[in-house]
Every structure is written in C-alpha cells, then in structure tokens.
CSV table of C-alpha atoms in Angstrom, one decimal:
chain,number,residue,atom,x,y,z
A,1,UNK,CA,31.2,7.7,-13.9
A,2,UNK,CA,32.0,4.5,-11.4
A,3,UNK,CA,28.9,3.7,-9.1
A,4,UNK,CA,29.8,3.0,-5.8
A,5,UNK,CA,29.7,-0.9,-4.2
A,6,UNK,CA,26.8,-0.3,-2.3
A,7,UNK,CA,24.1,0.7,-4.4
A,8,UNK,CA,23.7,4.7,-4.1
A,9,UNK,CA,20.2,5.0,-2.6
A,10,UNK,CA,21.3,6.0,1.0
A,11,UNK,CA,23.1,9.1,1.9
A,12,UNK,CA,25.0,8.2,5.1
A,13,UNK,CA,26.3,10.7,7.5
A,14,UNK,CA,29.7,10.6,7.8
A,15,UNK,CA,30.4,8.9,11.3
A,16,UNK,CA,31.8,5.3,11.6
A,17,UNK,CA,30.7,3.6,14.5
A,18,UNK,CA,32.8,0.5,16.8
A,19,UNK,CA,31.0,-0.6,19.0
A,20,UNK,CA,27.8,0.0,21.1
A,21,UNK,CA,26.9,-0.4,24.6
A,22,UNK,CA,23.6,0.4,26.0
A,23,UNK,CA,22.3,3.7,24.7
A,24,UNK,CA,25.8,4.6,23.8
A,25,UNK,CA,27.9,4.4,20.7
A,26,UNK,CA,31.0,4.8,20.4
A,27,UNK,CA,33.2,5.3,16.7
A,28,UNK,CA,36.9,4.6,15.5
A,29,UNK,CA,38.4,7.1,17.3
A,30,UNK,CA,36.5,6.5,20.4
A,31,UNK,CA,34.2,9.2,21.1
A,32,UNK,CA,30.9,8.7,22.8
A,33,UNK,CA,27.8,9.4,21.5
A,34,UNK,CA,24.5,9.0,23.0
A,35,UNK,CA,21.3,7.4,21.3
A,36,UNK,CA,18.3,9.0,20.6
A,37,UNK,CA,17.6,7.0,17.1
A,38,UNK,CA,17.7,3.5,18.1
A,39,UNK,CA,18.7,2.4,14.1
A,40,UNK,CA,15.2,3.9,13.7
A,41,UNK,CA,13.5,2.1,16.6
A,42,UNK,CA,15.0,-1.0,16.4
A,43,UNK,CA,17.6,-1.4,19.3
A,44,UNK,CA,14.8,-1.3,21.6
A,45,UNK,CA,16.9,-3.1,24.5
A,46,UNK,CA,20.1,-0.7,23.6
A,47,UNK,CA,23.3,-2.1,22.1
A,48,UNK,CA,25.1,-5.4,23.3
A,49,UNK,CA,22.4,-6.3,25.8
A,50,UNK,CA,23.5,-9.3,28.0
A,51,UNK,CA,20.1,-11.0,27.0
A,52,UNK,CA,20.7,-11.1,24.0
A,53,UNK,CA,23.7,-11.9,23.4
A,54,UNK,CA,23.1,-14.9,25.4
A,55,UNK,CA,20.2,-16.0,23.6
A,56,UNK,CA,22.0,-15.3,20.2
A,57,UNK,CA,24.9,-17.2,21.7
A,58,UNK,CA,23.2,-20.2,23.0
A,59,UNK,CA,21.1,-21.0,19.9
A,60,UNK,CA,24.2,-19.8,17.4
A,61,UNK,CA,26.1,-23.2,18.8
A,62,UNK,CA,23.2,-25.2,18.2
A,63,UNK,CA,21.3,-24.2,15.2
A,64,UNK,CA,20.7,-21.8,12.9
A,65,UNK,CA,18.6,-22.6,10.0
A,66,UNK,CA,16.6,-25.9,8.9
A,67,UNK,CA,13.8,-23.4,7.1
A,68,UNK,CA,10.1,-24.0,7.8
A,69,UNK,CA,10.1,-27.4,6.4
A,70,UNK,CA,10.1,-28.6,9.6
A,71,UNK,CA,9.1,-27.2,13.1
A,72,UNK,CA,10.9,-24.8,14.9
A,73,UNK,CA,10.6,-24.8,18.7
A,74,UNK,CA,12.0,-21.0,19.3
A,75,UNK,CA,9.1,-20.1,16.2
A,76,UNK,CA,6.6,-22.0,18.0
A,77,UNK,CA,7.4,-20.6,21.7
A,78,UNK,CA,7.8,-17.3,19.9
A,79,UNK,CA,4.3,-17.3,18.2
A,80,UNK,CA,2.4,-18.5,21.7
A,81,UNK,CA,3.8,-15.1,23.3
A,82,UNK,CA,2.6,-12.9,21.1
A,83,UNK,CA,-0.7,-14.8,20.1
A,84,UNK,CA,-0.7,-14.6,24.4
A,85,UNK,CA,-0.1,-10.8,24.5
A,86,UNK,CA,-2.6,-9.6,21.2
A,87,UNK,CA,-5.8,-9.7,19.4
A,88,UNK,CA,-4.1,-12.4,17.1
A,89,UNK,CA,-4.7,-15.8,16.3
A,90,UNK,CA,-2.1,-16.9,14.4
A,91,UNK,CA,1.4,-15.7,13.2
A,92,UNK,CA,3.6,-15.5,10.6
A,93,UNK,CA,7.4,-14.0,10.7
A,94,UNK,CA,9.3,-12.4,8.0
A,95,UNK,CA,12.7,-10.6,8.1
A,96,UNK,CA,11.3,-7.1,8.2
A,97,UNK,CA,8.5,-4.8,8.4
A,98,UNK,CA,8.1,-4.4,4.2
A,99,UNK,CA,7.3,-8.2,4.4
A,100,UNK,CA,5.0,-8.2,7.1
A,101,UNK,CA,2.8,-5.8,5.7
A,102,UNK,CA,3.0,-7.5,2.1
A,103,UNK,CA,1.8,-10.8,4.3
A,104,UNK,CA,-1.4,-9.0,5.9
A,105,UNK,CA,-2.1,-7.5,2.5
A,106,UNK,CA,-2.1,-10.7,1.2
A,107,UNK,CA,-4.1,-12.0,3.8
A,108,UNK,CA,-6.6,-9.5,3.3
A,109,UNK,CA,-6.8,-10.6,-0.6
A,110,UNK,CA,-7.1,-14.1,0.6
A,111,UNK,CA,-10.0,-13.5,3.0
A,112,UNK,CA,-12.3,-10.7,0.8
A,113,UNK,CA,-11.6,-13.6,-2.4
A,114,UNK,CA,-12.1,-16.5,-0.6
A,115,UNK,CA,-15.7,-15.1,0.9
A,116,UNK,CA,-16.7,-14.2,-2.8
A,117,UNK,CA,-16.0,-10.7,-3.0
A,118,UNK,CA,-13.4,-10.8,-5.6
A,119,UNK,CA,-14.4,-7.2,-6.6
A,120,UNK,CA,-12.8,-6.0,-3.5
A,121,UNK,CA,-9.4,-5.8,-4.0
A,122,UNK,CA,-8.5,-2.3,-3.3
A,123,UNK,CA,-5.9,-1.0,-0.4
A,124,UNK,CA,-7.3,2.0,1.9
A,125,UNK,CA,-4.3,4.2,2.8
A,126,UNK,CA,-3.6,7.4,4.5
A,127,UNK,CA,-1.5,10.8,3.6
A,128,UNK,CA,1.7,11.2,5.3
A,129,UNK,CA,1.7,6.5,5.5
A,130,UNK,CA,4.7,4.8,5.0
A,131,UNK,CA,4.4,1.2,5.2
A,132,UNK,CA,7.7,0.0,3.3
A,133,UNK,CA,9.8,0.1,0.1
A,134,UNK,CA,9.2,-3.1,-1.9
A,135,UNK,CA,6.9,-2.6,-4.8
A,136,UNK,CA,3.4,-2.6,-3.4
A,137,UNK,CA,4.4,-1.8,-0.3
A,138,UNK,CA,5.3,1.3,-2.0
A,139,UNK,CA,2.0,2.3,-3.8
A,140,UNK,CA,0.4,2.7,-0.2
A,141,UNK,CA,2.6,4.9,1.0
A,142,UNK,CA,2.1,8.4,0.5
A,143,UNK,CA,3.4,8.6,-2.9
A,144,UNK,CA,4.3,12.5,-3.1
A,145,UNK,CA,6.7,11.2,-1.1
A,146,UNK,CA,8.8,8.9,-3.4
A,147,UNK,CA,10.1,8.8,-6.8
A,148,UNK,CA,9.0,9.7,-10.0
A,149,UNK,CA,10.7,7.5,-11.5
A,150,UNK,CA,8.8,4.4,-10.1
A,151,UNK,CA,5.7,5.5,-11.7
A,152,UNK,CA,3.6,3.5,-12.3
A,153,UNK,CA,2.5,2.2,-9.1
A,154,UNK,CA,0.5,-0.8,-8.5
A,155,UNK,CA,-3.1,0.7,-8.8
A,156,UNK,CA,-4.3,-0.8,-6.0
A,157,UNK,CA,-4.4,2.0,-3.3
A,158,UNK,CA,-6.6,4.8,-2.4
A,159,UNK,CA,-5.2,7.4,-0.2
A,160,UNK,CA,-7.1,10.0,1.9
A,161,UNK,CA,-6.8,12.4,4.4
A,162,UNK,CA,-6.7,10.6,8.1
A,163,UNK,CA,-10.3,11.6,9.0
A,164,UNK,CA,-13.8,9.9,9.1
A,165,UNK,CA,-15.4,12.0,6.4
A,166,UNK,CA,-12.4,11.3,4.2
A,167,UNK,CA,-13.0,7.6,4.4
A,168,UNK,CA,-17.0,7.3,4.7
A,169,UNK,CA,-16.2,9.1,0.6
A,170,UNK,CA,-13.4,6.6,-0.2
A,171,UNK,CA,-15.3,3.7,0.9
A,172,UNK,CA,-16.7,1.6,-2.0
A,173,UNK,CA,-17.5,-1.8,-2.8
A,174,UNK,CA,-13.4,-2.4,-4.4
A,175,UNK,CA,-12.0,-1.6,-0.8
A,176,UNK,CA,-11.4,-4.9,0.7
A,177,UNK,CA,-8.8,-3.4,3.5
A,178,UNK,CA,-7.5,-0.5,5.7
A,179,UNK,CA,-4.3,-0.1,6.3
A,180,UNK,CA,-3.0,2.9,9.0
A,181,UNK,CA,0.0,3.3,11.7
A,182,UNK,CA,-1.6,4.0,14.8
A,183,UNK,CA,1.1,6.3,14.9
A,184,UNK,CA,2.7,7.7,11.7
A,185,UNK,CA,6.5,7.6,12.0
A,186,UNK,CA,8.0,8.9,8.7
A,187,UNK,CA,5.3,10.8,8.5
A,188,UNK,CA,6.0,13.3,11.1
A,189,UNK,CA,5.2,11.4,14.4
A,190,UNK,CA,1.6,12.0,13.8
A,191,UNK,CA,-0.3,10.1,16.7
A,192,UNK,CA,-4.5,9.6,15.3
A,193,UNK,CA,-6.8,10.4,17.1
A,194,UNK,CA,-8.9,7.4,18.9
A,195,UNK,CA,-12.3,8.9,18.7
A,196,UNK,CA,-11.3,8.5,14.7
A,197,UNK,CA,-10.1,4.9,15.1
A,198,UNK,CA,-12.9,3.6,16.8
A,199,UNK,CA,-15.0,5.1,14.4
A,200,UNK,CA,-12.6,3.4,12.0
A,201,UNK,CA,-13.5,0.0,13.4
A,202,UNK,CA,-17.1,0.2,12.9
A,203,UNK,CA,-16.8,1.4,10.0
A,204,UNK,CA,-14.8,-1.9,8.7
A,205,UNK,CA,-17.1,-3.9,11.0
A,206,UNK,CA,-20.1,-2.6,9.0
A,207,UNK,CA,-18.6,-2.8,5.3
A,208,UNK,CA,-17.2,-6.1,6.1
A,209,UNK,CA,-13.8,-4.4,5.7
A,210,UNK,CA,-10.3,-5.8,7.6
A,211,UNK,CA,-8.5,-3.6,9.4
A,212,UNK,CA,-4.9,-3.6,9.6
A,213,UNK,CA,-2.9,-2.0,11.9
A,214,UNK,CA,0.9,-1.0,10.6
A,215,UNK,CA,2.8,-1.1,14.1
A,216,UNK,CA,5.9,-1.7,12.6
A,217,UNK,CA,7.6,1.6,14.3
A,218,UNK,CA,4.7,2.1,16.8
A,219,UNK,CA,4.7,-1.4,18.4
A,220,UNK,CA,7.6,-3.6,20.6
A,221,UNK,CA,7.4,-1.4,23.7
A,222,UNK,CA,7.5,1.8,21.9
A,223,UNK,CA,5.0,4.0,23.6
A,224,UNK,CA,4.8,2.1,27.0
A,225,UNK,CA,2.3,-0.9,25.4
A,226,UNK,CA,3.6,-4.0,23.7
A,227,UNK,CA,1.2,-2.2,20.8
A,228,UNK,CA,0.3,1.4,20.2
A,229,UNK,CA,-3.7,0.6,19.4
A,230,UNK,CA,-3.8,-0.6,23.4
A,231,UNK,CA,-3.5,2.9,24.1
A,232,UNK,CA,-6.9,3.4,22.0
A,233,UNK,CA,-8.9,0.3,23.0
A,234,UNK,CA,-9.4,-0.9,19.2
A,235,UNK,CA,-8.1,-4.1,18.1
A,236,UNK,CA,-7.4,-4.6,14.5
A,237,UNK,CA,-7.6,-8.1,12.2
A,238,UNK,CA,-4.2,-7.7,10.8
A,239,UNK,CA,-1.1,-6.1,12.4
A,240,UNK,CA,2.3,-5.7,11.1
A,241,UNK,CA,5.4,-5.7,13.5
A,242,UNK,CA,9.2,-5.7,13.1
A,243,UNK,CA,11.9,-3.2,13.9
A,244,UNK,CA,11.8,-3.2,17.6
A,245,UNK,CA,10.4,-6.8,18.1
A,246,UNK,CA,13.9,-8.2,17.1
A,247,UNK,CA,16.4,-5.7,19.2
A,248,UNK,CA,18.9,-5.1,16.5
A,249,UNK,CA,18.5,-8.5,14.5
A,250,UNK,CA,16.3,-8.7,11.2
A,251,UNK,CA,12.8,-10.3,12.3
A,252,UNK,CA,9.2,-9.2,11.9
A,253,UNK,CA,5.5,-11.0,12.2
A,254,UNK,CA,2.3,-10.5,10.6
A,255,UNK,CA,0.0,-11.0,13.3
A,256,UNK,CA,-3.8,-12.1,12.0
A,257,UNK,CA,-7.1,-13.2,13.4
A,258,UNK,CA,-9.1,-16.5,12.4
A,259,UNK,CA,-11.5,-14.8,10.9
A,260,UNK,CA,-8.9,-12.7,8.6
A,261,UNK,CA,-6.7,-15.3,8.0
A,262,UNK,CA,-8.7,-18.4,7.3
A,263,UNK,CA,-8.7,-18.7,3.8
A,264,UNK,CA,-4.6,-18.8,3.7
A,265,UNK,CA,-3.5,-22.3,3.1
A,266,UNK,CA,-0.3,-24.0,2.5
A,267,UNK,CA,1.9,-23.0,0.0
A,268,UNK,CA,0.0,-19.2,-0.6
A,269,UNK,CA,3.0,-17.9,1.2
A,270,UNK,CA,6.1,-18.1,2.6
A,271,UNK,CA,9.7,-17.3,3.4
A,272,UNK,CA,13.0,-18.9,3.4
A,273,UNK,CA,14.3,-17.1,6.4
A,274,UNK,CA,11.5,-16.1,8.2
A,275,UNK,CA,10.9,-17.6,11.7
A,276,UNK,CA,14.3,-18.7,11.4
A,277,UNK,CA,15.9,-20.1,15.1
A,278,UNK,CA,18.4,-17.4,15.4
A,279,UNK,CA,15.7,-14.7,14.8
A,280,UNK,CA,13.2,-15.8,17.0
A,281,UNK,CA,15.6,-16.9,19.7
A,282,UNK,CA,16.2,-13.1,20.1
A,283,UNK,CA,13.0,-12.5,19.6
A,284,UNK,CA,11.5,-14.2,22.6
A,285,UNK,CA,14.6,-12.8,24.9
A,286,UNK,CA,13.3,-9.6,23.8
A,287,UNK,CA,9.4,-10.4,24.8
A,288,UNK,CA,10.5,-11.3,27.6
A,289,UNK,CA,12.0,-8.4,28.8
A,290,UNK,CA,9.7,-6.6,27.3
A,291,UNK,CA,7.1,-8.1,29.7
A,292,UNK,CA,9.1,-8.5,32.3
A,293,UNK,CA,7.4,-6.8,35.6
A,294,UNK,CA,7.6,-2.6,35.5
A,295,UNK,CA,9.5,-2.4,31.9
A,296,UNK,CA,6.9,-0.6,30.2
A,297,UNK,CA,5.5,1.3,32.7
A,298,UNK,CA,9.0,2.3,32.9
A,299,UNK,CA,8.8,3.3,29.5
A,300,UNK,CA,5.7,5.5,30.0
A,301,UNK,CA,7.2,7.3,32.4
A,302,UNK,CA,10.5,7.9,31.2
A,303,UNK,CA,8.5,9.0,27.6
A,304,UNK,CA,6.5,11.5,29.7
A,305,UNK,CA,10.1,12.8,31.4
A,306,UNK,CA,11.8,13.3,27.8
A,307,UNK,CA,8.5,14.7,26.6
A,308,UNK,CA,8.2,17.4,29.3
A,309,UNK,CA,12.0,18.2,28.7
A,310,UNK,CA,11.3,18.5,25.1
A,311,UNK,CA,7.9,20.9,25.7
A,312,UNK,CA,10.2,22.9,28.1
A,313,UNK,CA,13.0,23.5,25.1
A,314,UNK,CA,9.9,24.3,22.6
A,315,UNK,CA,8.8,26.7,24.8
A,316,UNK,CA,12.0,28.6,25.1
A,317,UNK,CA,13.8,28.3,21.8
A,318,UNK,CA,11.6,29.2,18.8
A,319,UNK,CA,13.4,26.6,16.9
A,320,UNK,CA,11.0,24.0,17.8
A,321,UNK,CA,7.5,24.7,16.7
A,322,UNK,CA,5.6,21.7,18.1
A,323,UNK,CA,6.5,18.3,20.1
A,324,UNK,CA,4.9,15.1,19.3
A,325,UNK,CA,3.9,11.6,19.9
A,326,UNK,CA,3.4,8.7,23.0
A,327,UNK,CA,6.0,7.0,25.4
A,328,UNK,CA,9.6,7.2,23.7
A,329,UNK,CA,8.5,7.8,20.3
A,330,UNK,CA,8.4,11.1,20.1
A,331,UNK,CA,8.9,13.7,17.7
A,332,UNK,CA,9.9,18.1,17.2
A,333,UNK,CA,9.0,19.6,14.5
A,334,UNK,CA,11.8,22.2,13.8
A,335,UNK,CA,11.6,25.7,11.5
A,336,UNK,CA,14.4,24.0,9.3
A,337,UNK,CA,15.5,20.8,7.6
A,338,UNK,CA,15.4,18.2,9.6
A,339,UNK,CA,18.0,16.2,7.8
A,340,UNK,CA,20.2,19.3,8.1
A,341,UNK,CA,19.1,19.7,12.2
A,342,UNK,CA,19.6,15.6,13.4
A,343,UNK,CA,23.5,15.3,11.3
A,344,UNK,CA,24.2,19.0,13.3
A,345,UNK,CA,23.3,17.2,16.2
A,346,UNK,CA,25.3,13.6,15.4
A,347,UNK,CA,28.5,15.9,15.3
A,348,UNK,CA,28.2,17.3,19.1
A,349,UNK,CA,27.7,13.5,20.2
A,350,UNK,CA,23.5,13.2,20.0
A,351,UNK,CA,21.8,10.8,16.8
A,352,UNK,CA,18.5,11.5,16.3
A,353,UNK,CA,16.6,10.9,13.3
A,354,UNK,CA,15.8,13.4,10.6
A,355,UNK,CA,14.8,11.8,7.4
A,356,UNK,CA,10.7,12.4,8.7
A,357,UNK,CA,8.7,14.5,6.6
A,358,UNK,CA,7.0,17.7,7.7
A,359,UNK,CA,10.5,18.7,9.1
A,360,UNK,CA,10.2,16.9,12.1
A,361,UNK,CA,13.2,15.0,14.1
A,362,UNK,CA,12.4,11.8,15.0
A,363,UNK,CA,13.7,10.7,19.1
A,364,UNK,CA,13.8,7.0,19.5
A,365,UNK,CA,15.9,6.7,22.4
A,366,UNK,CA,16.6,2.7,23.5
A,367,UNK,CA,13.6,1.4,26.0
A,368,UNK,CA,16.2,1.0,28.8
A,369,UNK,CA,16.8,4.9,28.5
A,370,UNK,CA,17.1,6.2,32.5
A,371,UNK,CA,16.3,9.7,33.6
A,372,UNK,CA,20.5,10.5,33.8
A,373,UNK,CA,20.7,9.8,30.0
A,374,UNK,CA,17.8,12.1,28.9
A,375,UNK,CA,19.1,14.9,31.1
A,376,UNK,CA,22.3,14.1,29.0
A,377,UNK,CA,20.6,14.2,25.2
A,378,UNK,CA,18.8,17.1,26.3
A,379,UNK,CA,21.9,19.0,27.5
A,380,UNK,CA,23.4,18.7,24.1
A,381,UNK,CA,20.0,19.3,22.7
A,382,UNK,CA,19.7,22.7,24.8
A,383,UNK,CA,23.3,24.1,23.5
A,384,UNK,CA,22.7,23.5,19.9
A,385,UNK,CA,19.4,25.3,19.7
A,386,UNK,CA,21.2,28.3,22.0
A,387,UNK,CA,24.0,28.4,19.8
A,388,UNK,CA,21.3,28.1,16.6
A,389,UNK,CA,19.4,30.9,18.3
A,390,UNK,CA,22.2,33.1,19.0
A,391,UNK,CA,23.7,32.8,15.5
A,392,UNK,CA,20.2,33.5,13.9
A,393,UNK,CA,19.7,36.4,16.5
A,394,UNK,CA,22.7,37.8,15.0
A,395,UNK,CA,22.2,37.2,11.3
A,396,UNK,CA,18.6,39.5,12.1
C-alpha cells in the first residue's frame, strides 16, 4: 500500500480550480462556479480583490519577515484597529484560528494561576463546539465528533449541553474558563441564544470565571458586525479570530482584556510567523474595508435576502427541514448527507459546505455577495432540490 504525498486526512472533491475572481471560481477547463463556501468563511472580500492584492503587493517588495524580534509597523497599526473596534486590550496574532484559541487558553491558565487559584485549571466547553484540531484544541471540541484513535484527550475539558442549568451543575471550583462560538459553525450553524449568554456573563463575573468567545467562523464581518457577540450585547475577556480576518491569507489574533491577560509576560508565548508583515498588511486592507462606510450593513441586508430565499425553498421542497443562522452565515439542514448534498451541488456549478454536523449545509457566500449573485446560487439551488424531489417522488 503507497500513502499518498499529502497526508490522507482530507477527502477532496474532485474539482481543480484556476483562478478566482470575486464570488466566482473558475477550474482547468474554464467553467464558472459561484461561491457559497468562501474556503469555509475565509475569502470574506471574494477572490483577487484589488485591495488586497495591492496591499500584499506593496509590502511583498519591501518586507516580509524580520519575526517579532523587533517591531512591526503593519502588527502595530493592525493591533490599534482592532483593540479600536473590540472589548480588547491587547493582541496577539497567530497563523490560524487553532492557535488563537490555544493563546486565550493559555491566557486563561496564566491569569486563574497567577491570582492564586492554581486549582482551577479546567476548560468549560459545549456539545456540538469545534474550536480546532491541534491537540488541546481538540479535547474541547465535541469529542463524539473525532477519532477514536486519539484517545486519550487532554483531560482538561468539561462539555455540557449549551444551557444555563447545564452550566450552573458543571461549574466548580477547577473551571477556570468558558469557552463557546457565539455561533456554532461545524456544529450545525447553531446561533445561542442571548438571554443564555448574558446569563453566561454573570455567571463568570460571579465565579471569577474568564469568558472566551470562539469567533473564529462567526467574527470578520460574518453576520453584519465586525463580531457575532455585538449582536447580543455581551462582551467576553478572551476572543479568538482568524479565517475571515485575513481574506484568503493565513492570519488570526487572540484578542484579550487587561484584566485576562495581565499575568502573561515575555517569553510565555510566542510565534515565529505570527504578526508577520505580509499577514497583517492584508489584514488591515481587510479592516479597512470591512469598516469602510455601509459594508456591513450591506452584509445584514444581503444575509436577510439569501435568508428569506432560503426560508422560501424550505417551505416548498421538503428537502430542507430548517434554515439557520445571522447575516451570511447561514445554514439548511437537509433530510440527507450533507457531504453527499454540497459535492451534488459543486457539480451543477454552486460550492457550499457540507462537512457540518447535524446534516446541515453550511452557505458562506463572500461579504461582497450582491442580490444578482444570490438570485444566481439560489437558481441552481431551486433545480437540484426539484430534480431531488422529482426523483424521490418517483422512487415512492
């Protein structure tokens, strides 16, 4: 048996894509397809924006990487903006969302330690989380989930059902940290509820508890708000972002308070790459536009359009038993593999996402998305469940 070059843990569908250009891609023999997975919410501006490409170009001829021995302007602009735009006091950036969550867990060791409480070293987590694939960041996801074969975990999580009661029974004097996506994404776009959340708050506020926000899928723009938890008017102490934040280019930021992160001092972390020039040089060309004036009430409005559209196909093809989730991170739940449904869909020219558990397809169209384009999804959309329907009307 010969393994193949690239270690066999994906399962790629067979399409090979050229060359993008904004919600479009197109493959090797040149047909079109349209967008509605974003690389799993990360081309938040589309493919080949102009922005960019400039801002990758400019600071490509100058400089890319001198690590954080030294200062880095386009780290130190980069950081301002979102300390400017957040509950956050201070910033570190990583290369992707795994890391960002390992640096605000480690944060959250640092701070319950460094106040004496040395007890409290346990992770709070949720059923249906997935908060990355490195080791711990895989023993606070919902582990019926993943592998056998990587038992044991790190026993340092609790998980619970994403409810009050659930937590007020899990809480303890070892639980030093909560950890929850506003808005599950591999979970099943499963939005929590903000009564819950701010419940969740005082909770942490009373226990002396951090609270860390995972807005790794749910952040950048996503749902109409730089962050999903402005939507719910709770701020959290630690917040993990990526994905989105960097348009296409590897970059994430754990994003802290003072209070959380005071206890971190030099040398308790770190990363060779992270907060490189090149990264954050996108990065802020993507803040930017995110910010710009109307973009994300744009994206409100054009999430409420595709969501309406999606609501009218669930009520006419029984296909689709529910529709999910805020601004353009939106979700169906369908009455078959959703694996099986989204690679159906890539072949008639329409990539959605459907490696989501609770058989739901995942649609993360780019931010710039306009109404013409959605019509366009849904169209293809529309004849696939028709011809579905018809075929299963026809095997009854």
């Amino acid at each position: 048996m010969t393994i193949s070059p690239i270690l066999p843990v994906y399962s790629p569908i067979n399409i090979n894509f050229s060359y993008g250009q904004g919600v479009y891609l197109y493959d090797v023999n040149g047909k079109r397809y349209i967008d509605f997975h974003s690389g799993i919410a990360v081309s938040s501006l589309g493919h080949a924006n102009p922005q960019l490409i400039s801002a990758l170009k400019l600071q490509g001829e100058r400089l890319w990487h001198i690590s954080n021995t030294y200062n880095i302007p386009a780290a130190n602009n980069f950081a301002e903006k979102l300390k400017g735009n957040s509950f956050a006091d201070t910033i570190f950036f990583t290369n992707s969302g795994s890391e960002a969550v390992e640096c605000g867990l480690k944060i959250a060791r640092a701070y319950q330690n460094g106040k004496g409480s040395k007890n409290r070293h346990r992770i709070l987590t949720f059923h249906g989380a997935f908060h990355g694939r490195t080791f711990l960041t895989c023993a606070t996801n919902d582990r019926q989930k993943f592998s056998e074969l990587l038992n044991p975990y790190i026993d340092w999580c609790d998980n619970v059902e994403p409810n009050i009661e659930s937590v007020r029974k899990a809480i303890s004097n070892s639980i030093g940290v909560i950890l929850i996506e506003p808005i599950q994404g591999q979970g099943g776009i499963k939005v929590m509820d903000a009564v819950f959340m701010k419940e969740l708050r005082k909770l942490c506020d009373e226990n002396d508890i951090l609270l860390f926000f995972d807005c790794v899928q749910c952040g950048a723009g996503r749902t109409g708000k730089l962050f999903a938890y402005e939507h719910i008017g709770v701020e959290p102490d630690i917040c993990a972002l990526a994905k989105g934040i960097g348009g296409g280019f590897p970059l994430g930021a754990c994003l802290a308070t003072e209070k959380a992160a005071k206890y971190m001092k030099v040398g308790m972390h770190g990363s060779t790459f992270g907060g490189n020039p090149l990264a954050t040089s996108v990065g802020n060309a993507v803040v930017d536009e995110l910010l710009s004036s109307g973009f994300l009430e744009n994206v409100e409005v054009r999430g409420k359009y595709l969501k309406n559209k999606l609501e009218g196909l669930a009520s006419k093809f029984p296909m689709i038993e529910k529709v999910r989730g805020n601004g353009l991170m939106l979700g169906i739940k369908v009455k078959m593999d959703s694996q099986k449904f989204a690679e159906e869909l890539s072949y008639r020219g329409l990539l959605t996402v459907g490696v989501t558990s609770d058989n739901v397809v995942r649609i993360l169209p780019p931010l710039i998305i306009t109404e013409k384009e959605i019509d366009e999804g849904i169209e293809i959309l529309t004849q696939y469940l028709s011809d579905t329907n018809s075929h299963c009307t026809r095997d009854g």
